[in-house]
Coordinates of C-alpha atoms in Angstrom, one line a residue:
X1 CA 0.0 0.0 0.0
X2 CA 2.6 2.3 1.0
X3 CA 4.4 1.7 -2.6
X4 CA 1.3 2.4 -4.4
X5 CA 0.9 5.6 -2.6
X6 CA 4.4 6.8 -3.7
X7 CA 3.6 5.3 -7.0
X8 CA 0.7 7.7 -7.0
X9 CA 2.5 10.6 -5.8
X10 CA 4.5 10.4 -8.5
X11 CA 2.3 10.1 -11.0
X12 CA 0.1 13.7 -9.2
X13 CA 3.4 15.2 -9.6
X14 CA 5.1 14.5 -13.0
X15 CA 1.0 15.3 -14.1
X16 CA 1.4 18.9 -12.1
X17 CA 4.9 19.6 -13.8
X18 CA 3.3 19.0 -17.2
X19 CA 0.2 21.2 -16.9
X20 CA 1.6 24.4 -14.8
X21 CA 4.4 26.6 -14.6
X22 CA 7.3 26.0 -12.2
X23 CA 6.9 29.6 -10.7
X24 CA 3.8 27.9 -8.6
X25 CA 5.1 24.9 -6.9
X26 CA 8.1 22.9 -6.9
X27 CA 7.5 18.5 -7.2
X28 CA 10.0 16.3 -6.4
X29 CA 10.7 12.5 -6.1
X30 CA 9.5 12.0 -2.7
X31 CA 5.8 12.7 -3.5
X32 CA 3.1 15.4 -4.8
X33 CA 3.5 18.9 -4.1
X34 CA 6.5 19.5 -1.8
X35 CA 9.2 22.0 -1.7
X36 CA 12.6 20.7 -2.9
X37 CA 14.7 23.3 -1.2
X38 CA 13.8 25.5 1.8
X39 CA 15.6 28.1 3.1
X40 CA 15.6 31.7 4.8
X41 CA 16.2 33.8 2.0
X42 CA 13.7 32.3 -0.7
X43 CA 10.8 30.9 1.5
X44 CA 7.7 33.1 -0.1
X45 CA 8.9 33.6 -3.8
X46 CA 7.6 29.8 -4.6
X47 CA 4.3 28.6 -3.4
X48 CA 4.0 26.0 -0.4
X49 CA 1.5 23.1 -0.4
X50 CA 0.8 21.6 3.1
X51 CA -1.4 19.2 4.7
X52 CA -3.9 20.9 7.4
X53 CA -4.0 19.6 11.1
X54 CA -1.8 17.1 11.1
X55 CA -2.2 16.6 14.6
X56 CA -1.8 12.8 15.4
X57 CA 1.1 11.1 14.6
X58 CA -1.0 8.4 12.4
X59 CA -2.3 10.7 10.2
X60 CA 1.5 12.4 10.1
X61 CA 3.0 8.9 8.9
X62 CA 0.2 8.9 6.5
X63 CA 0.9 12.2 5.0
X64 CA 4.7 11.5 5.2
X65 CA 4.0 7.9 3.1
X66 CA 1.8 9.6 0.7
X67 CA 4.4 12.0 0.0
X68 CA 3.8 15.4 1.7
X69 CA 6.7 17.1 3.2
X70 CA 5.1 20.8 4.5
X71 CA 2.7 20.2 7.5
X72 CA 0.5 22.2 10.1
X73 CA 0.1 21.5 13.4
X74 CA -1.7 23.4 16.3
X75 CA 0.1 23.5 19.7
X76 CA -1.1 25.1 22.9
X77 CA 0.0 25.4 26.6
X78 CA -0.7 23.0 29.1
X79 CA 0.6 22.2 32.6
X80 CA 1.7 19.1 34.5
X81 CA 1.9 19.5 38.4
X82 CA 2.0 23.6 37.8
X83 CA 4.7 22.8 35.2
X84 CA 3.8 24.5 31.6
X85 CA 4.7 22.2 28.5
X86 CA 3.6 22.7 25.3
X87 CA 1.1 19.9 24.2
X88 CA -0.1 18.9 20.9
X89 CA -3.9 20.1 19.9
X90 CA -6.0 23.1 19.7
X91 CA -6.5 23.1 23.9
X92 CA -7.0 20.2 26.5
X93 CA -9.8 18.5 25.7
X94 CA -8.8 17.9 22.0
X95 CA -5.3 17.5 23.1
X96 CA -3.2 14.3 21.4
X97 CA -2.1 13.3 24.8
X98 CA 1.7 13.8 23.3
X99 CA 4.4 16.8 24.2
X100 CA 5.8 18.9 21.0
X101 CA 8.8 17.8 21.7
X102 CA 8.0 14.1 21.0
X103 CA 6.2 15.3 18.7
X104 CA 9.0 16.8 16.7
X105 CA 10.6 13.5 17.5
X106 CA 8.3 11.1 15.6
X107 CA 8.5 13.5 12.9
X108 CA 12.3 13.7 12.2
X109 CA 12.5 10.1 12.8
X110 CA 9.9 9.8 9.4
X111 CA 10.7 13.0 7.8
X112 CA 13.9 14.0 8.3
X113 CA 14.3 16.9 5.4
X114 CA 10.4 17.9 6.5
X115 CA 10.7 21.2 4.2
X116 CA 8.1 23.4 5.9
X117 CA 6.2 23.2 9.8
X118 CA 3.3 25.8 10.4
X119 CA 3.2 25.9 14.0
X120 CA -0.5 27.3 15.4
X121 CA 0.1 28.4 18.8
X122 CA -3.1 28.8 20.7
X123 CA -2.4 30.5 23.7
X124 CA 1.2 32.7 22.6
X125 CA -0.5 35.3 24.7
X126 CA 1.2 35.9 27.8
X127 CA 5.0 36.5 28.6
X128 CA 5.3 33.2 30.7
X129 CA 3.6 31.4 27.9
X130 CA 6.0 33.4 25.0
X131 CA 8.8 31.9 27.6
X132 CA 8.6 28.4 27.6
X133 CA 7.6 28.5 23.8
X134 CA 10.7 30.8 22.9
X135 CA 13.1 28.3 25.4
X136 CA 11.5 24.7 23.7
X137 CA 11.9 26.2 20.2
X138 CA 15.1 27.3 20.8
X139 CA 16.1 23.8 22.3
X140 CA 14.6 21.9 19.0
X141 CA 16.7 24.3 16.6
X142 CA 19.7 23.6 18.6
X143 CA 18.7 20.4 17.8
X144 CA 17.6 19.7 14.4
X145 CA 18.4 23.1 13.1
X146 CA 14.6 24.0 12.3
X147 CA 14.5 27.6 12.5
X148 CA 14.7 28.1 8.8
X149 CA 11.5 26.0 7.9
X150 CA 8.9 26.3 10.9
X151 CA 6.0 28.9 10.6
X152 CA 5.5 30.6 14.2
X153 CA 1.7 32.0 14.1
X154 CA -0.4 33.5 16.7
X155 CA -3.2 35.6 17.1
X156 CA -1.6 37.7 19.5
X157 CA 1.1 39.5 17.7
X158 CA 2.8 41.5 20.6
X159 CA 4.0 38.2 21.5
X160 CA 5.3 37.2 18.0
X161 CA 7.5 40.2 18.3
X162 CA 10.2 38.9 19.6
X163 CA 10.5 35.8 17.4
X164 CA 10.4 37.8 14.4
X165 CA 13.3 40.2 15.9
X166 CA 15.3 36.6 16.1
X167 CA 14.3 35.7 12.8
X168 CA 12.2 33.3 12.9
X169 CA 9.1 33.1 10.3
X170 CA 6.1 35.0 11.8
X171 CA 2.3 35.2 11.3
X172 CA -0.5 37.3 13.0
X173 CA -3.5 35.0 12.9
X174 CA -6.0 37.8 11.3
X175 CA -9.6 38.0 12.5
X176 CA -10.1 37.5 8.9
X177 CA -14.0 36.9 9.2
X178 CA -14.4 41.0 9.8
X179 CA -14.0 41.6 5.6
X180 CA -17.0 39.5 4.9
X181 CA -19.9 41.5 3.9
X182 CA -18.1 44.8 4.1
X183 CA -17.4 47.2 1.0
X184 CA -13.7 47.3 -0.8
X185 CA -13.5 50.7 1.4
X186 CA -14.4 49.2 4.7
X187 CA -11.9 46.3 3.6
X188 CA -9.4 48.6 3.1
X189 CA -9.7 49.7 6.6
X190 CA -9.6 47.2 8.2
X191 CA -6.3 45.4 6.5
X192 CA -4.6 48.9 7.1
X193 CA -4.9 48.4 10.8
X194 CA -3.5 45.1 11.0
X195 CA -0.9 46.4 8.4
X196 CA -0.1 49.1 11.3
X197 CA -0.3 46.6 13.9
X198 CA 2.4 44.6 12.1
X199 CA 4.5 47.3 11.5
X200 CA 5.2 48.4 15.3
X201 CA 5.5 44.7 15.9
X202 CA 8.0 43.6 12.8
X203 CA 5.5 40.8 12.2
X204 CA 5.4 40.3 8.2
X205 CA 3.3 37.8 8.0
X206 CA -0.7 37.4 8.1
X207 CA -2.8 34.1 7.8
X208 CA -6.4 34.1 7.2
X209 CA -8.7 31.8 5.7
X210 CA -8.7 31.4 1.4
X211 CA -12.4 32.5 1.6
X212 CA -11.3 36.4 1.6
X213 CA -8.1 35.6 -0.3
X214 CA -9.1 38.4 -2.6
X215 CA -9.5 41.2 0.0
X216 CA -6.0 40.1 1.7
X217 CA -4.4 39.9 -2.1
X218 CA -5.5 43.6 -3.0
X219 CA -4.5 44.6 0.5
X220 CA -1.4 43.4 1.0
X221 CA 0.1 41.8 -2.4
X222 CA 2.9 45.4 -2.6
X223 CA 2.1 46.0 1.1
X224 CA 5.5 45.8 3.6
X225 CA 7.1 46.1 7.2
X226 CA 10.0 47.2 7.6
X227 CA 11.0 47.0 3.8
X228 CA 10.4 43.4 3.8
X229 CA 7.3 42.2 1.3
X230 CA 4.4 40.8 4.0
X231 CA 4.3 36.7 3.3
X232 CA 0.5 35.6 2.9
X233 CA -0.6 32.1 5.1
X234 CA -4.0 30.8 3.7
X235 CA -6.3 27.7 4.4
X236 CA -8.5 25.7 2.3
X237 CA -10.2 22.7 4.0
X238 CA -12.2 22.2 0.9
X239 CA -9.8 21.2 -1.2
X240 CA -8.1 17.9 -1.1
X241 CA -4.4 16.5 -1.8
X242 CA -5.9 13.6 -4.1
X243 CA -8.0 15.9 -6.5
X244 CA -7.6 15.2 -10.0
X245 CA -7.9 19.0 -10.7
X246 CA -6.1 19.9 -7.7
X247 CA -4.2 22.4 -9.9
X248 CA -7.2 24.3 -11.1
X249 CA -8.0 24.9 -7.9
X250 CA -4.5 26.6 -6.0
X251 CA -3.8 28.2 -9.6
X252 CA -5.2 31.6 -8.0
X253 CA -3.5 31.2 -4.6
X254 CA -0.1 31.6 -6.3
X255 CA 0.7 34.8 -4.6
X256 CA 0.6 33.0 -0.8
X257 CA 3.9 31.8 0.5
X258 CA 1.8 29.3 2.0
X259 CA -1.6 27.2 1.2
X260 CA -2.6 24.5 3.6
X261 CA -5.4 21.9 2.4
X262 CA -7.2 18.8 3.5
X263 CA -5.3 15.5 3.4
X264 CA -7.3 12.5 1.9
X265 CA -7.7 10.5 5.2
X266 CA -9.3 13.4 7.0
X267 CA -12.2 13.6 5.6
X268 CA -12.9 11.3 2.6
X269 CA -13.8 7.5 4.8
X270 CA -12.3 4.5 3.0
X271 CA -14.2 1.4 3.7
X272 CA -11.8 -1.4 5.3
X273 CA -14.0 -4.1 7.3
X274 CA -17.3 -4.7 5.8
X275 CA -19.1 -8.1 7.8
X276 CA -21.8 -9.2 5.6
X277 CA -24.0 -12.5 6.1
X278 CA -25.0 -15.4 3.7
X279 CA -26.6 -18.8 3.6
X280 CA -25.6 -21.6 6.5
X281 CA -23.8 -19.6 9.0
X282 CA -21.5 -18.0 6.5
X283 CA -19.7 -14.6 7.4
X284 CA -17.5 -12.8 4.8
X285 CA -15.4 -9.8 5.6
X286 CA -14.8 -7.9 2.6
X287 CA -15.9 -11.0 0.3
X288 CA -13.4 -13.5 2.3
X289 CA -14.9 -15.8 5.0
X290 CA -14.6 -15.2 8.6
X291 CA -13.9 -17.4 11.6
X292 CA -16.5 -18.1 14.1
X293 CA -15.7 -20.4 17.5
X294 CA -15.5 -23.5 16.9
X295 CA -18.1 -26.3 17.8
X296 CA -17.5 -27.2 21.6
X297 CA -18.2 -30.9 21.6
X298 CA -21.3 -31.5 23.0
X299 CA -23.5 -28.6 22.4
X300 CA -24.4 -27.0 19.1
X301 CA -23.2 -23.1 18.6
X302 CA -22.8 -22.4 15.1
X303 CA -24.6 -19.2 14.2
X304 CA -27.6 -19.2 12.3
X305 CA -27.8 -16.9 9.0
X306 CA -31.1 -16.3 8.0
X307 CA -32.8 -14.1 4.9
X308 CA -34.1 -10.6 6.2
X309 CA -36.9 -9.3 3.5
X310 CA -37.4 -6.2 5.0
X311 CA -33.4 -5.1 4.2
X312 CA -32.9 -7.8 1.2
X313 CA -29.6 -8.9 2.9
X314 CA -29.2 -12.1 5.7
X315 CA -28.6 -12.0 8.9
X316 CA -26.6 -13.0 11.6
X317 CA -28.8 -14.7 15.1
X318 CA -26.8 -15.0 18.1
X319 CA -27.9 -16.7 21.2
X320 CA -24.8 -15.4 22.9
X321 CA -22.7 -18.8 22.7
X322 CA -21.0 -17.8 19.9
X323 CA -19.4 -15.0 17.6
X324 CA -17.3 -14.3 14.8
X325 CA -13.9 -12.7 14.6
X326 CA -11.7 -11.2 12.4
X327 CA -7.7 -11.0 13.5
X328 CA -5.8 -7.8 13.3
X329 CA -2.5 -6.1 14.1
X330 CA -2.0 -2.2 15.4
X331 CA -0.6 -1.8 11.9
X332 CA -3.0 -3.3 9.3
X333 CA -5.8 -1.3 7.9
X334 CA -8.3 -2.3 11.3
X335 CA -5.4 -1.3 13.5
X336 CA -4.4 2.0 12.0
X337 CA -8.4 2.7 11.9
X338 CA -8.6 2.6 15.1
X339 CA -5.9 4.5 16.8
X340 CA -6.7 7.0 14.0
X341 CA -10.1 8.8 12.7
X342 CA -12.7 5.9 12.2
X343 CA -16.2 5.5 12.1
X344 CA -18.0 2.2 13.1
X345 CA -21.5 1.1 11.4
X346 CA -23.8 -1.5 12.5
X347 CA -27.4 -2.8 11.6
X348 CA -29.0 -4.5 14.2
X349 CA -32.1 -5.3 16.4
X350 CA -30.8 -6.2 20.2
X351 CA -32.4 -9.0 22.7
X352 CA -29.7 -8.7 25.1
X353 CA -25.9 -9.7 26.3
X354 CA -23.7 -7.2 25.7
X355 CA -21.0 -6.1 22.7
X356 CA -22.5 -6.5 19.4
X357 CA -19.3 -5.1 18.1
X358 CA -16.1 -4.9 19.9
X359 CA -13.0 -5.4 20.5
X360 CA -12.5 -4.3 24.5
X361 CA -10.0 -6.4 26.4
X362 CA -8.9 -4.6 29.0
X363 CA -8.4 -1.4 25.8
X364 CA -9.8 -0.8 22.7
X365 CA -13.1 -0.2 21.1
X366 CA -16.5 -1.0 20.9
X367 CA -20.3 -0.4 21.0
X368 CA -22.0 -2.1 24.3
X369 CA -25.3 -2.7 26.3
X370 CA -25.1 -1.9 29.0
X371 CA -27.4 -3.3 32.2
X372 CA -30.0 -0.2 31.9
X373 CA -30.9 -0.6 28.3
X374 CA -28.5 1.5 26.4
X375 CA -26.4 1.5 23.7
X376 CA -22.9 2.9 24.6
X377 CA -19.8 3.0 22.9
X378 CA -16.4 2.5 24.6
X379 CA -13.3 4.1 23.3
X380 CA -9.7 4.0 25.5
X381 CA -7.0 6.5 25.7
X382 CA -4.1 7.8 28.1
X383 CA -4.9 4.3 29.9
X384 CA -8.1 5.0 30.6
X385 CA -11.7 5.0 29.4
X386 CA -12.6 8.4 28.0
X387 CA -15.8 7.4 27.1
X388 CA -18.8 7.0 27.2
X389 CA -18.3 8.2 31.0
X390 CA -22.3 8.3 31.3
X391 CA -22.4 10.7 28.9
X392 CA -21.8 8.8 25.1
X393 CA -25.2 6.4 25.4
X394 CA -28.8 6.3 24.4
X395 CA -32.1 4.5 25.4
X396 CA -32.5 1.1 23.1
X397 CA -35.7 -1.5 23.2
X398 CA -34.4 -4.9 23.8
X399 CA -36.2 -7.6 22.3
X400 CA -39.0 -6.0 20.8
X401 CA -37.8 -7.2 16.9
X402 CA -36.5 -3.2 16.6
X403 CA -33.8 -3.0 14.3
X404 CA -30.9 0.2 14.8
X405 CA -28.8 1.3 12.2
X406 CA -26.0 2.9 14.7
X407 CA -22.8 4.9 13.4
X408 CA -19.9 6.5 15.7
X409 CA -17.3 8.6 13.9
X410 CA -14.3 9.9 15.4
X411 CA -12.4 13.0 13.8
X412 CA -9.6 13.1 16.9
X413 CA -11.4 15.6 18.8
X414 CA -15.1 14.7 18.3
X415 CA -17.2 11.6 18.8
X416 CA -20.2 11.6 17.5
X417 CA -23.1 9.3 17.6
X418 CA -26.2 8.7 15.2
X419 CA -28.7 6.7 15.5
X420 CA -31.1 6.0 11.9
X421 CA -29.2 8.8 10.7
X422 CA -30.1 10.9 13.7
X423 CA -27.1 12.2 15.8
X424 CA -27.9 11.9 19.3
X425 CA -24.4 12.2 21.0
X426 CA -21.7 14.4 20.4
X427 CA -18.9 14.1 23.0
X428 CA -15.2 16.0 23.0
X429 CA -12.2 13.4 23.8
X430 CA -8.9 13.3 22.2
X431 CA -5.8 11.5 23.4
X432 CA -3.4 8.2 22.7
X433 CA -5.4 5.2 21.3
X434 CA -4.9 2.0 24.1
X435 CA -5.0 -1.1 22.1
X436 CA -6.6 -4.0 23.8
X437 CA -4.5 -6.4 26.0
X438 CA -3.0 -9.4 24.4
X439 CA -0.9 -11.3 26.5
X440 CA -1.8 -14.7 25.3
X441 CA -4.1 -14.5 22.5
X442 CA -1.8 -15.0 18.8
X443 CA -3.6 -11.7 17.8
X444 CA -6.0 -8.8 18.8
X445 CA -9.7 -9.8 17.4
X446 CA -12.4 -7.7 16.6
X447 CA -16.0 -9.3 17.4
X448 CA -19.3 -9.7 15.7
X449 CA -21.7 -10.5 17.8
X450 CA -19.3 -10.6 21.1
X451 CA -15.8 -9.7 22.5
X452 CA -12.3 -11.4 22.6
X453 CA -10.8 -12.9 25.9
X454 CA -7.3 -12.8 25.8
X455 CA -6.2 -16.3 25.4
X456 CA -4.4 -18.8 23.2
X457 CA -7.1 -20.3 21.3
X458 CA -10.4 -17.9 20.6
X459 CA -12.8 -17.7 23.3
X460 CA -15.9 -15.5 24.2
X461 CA -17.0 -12.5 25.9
X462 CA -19.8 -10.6 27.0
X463 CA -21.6 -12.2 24.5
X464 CA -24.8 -10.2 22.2
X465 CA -28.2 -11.9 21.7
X466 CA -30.5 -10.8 19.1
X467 CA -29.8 -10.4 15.2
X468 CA -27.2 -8.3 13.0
X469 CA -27.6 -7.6 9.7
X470 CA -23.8 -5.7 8.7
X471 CA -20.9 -4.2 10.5
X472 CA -18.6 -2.1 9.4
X473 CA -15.8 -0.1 9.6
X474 CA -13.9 2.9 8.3
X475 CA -10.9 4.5 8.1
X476 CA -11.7 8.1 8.0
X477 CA -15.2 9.7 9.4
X478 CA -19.0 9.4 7.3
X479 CA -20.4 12.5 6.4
X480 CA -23.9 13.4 7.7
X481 CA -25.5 12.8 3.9
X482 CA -23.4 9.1 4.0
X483 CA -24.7 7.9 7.2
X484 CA -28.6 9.7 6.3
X485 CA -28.3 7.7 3.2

């Protein structure tokens, strides 16, 4: 997979290099759309292409195999027994659970000639907070010699002041929404006070979103500070690396320095498990069979498929003695789903027991019933469980032949649950993915129909009674339209 990624990387690019001029972007071997050479003196005169929010560290290896060498990645200020460290995500509650600095670790262990880093501090807005960003910068250009190719942005640009007097690279995050709606004069006015503002500072740089690129463009395209030309920062969620007219759409933002837009796996889902049933207790998983226990002497367990007319597909009845599985590693498709932005889909009408669709030893994942009738879903991270925490459930009839078509999506700050293409939950975690345990079991299993025990030969769980008609999963988070249709 990773080769055909490269593959295609090279393909976007030698396609780019044909169809546009040189002067826009620069392409080379190691994938679409990255800068070749990066330094002080010509950052700005050739357009930058970056991948937005790269946040998590799964998502950076993705971009990094896929071929992107120019990232973003928003930082704020935390602190651990009164201690302040700077912590990766927009502010607590969405934060990754992981410290810049191990941050920038991961990512000059995958990317060590990374060409560009915009760095989104939230909360650059006190001295003791410009202090302990200034001494961990510092510390990481002593040592991997960054300071040329890192972005340093803030909304609060007295505080940038003193980076930019260094000479580091320096944005004012603009309140860029004010030039909607107004008149070209009222723009005008507006951009010449935050031209001001950046004078007195020495700040030449200003980000804003690509929705008002036109206002910033006439506003500051011969504007200056301190007889240096002000660099324009821009964002386009909207537009994706995998486009096949990807070109037609930056064309117009030639003038930025820098353009940051959507990396495929952010938004666009990419189905990866899909359980389906057929005739005599037959399973498939993407077309190949699936493993159910096997037949404990004695006793008859197999799992009865039978035809459901009302959704034209079989389905699956367990009388909570059995389940099927499906085997997995942290880094197969299921695996990197997980610790990464997922969504999980299931068609089913509950009797009782408890995971219909799991994988929770002691970790990991999964929607359960829980004792008072509701449908929760389970998620671990920073060793422990972050949800549902009484708050990520909903009322479900048991054993009244009701059938629930339930999604959860996970963007790594958001979970959100729907319920027949309602959402009825919407719940703020972020933080490190905890696997499940496996100790003894040959590998982690995700359940259909019940959970794992971790042990040498398969064995079940907190088995589910009652009927399931599909479960599946994703890699990358259902739109509201995908899960309504």
């Amino acid at each position: 997979m990773k080769k055909l990624k490269m593959l295609f990387g090279l393909l976007l690019g030698t396609m780019i290099l044909t169809s546009c001029s040189s002067d826009l972007l620069n392409t080379n071997v190691d994938g679409p759309m990255t800068r070749s050479l990066l330094s002080t003196d010509d950052l700005g005169q050739t357009m930058i292409l970056g991948a937005h929010k790269c946040n998590d560290v799964v998502k950076l290896q993705d971009a990094v195999d896929y071929g992107i060498s120019n990232f973003e990645v928003d930082i704020h200020v935390s602190r651990e027994s009164g201690i302040p460290v700077l912590m990766i995500g927009h502010e607590l509650e969405t934060s990754t659970g992981q410290t810049f600095e191990e941050y920038m670790d991961d990512l000059l262990v995958m990317k060590p000639d990374f060409n560009f880093l915009w760095l989104d501090f939230k909360d650059l807005s006190t001295d003791e907070n410009e202090a302990i960003i200034r001494e961990t910068l510092y510390r990481l250009d002593s040592k991997y010699n960054i300071k040329h190719r890192v972005l340093v942005e803030s909304r609060y640009i007295t505080h940038l002041t003193s980076f930019a007097n260094d000479g580091w690279h320096v944005s004012f995050y603009s309140t860029w929404s004010s030039l909607v709606g107004k008149t070209e004069q009222e723009q005008k006015e507006i951009c010449d006070g935050w031209l001001k503002s950046m004078q007195d500072n020495n700040v030449d740089g200003i980000s804003f979103d690509s929705d008002v690129y036109q206002a910033m463009k006439t506003n500051f395209e011969n504007a200056q500070v301190n007889n240096r030309p002000v660099r324009q920062y821009s964002w386009n969620y909207r537009i994706y690396y995998n486009e096949p007219d990807i070109y037609e759409k930056i064309k117009k933002y030639s003038h930025l320095t820098v353009l940051i837009i959507g990396f495929p796996n952010e938004e666009i889902p990419k189905l990866i498990m899909d359980v389906q049933f057929a005739d005599k207790g037959i399973a498939t998983n993407m077309n190949e069979e699936i493993s159910s226990l096997p037949v404990v002497e004695g006793t008859t367990n197999a799992i009865e498929t039978r035809w459901n007319s009302s959704y034209e597909k079989y389905e699956a009845v367990f009388d909570g003695s059995n389940f099927f599985y499906i085997p997995y590693s942290k880094e197969d498709a299921i695996g990197k789903a997980m610790k990464g932005m997922f969504s999980m889909e299931i068609l089913f009408s509950p009797d009782g027991g408890v995971n219909p669709f799991s994988s929770m030893e002691s970790g990991g994942l999964g929607y359960e019933i829980t004792s008072g009738s509701q449908l929760a879903f389970y998620y671990r991270a920073n060793n422990k469980w972050v949800l549902p925490n009484n708050n990520f459930q909903t009322p479900i009839q048991l054993g009244k032949d009701v059938y629930y078509h339930a999604v959860v999506t996970y963007d790594k700050t958001t979970f959100r649950m729907y319920i027949n293409g309602a959402k009825v939950k919407e719940v703020k975690v972020s933080g490190t993915f905890n696997f499940p345990k496996k100790d003894q079991a040959p590998d982690y299993l995700l359940g259909i129909g019940g959970d794992y025990r971790d042990t040498a030969t398969p064995s079940i769980q907190n088995p589910f009674i009652g009927k399931i008609v599909y479960a599946k999963l994703y890699k990358g988070v259902l739109s509201n339209l995908d899960i309504t249709n």
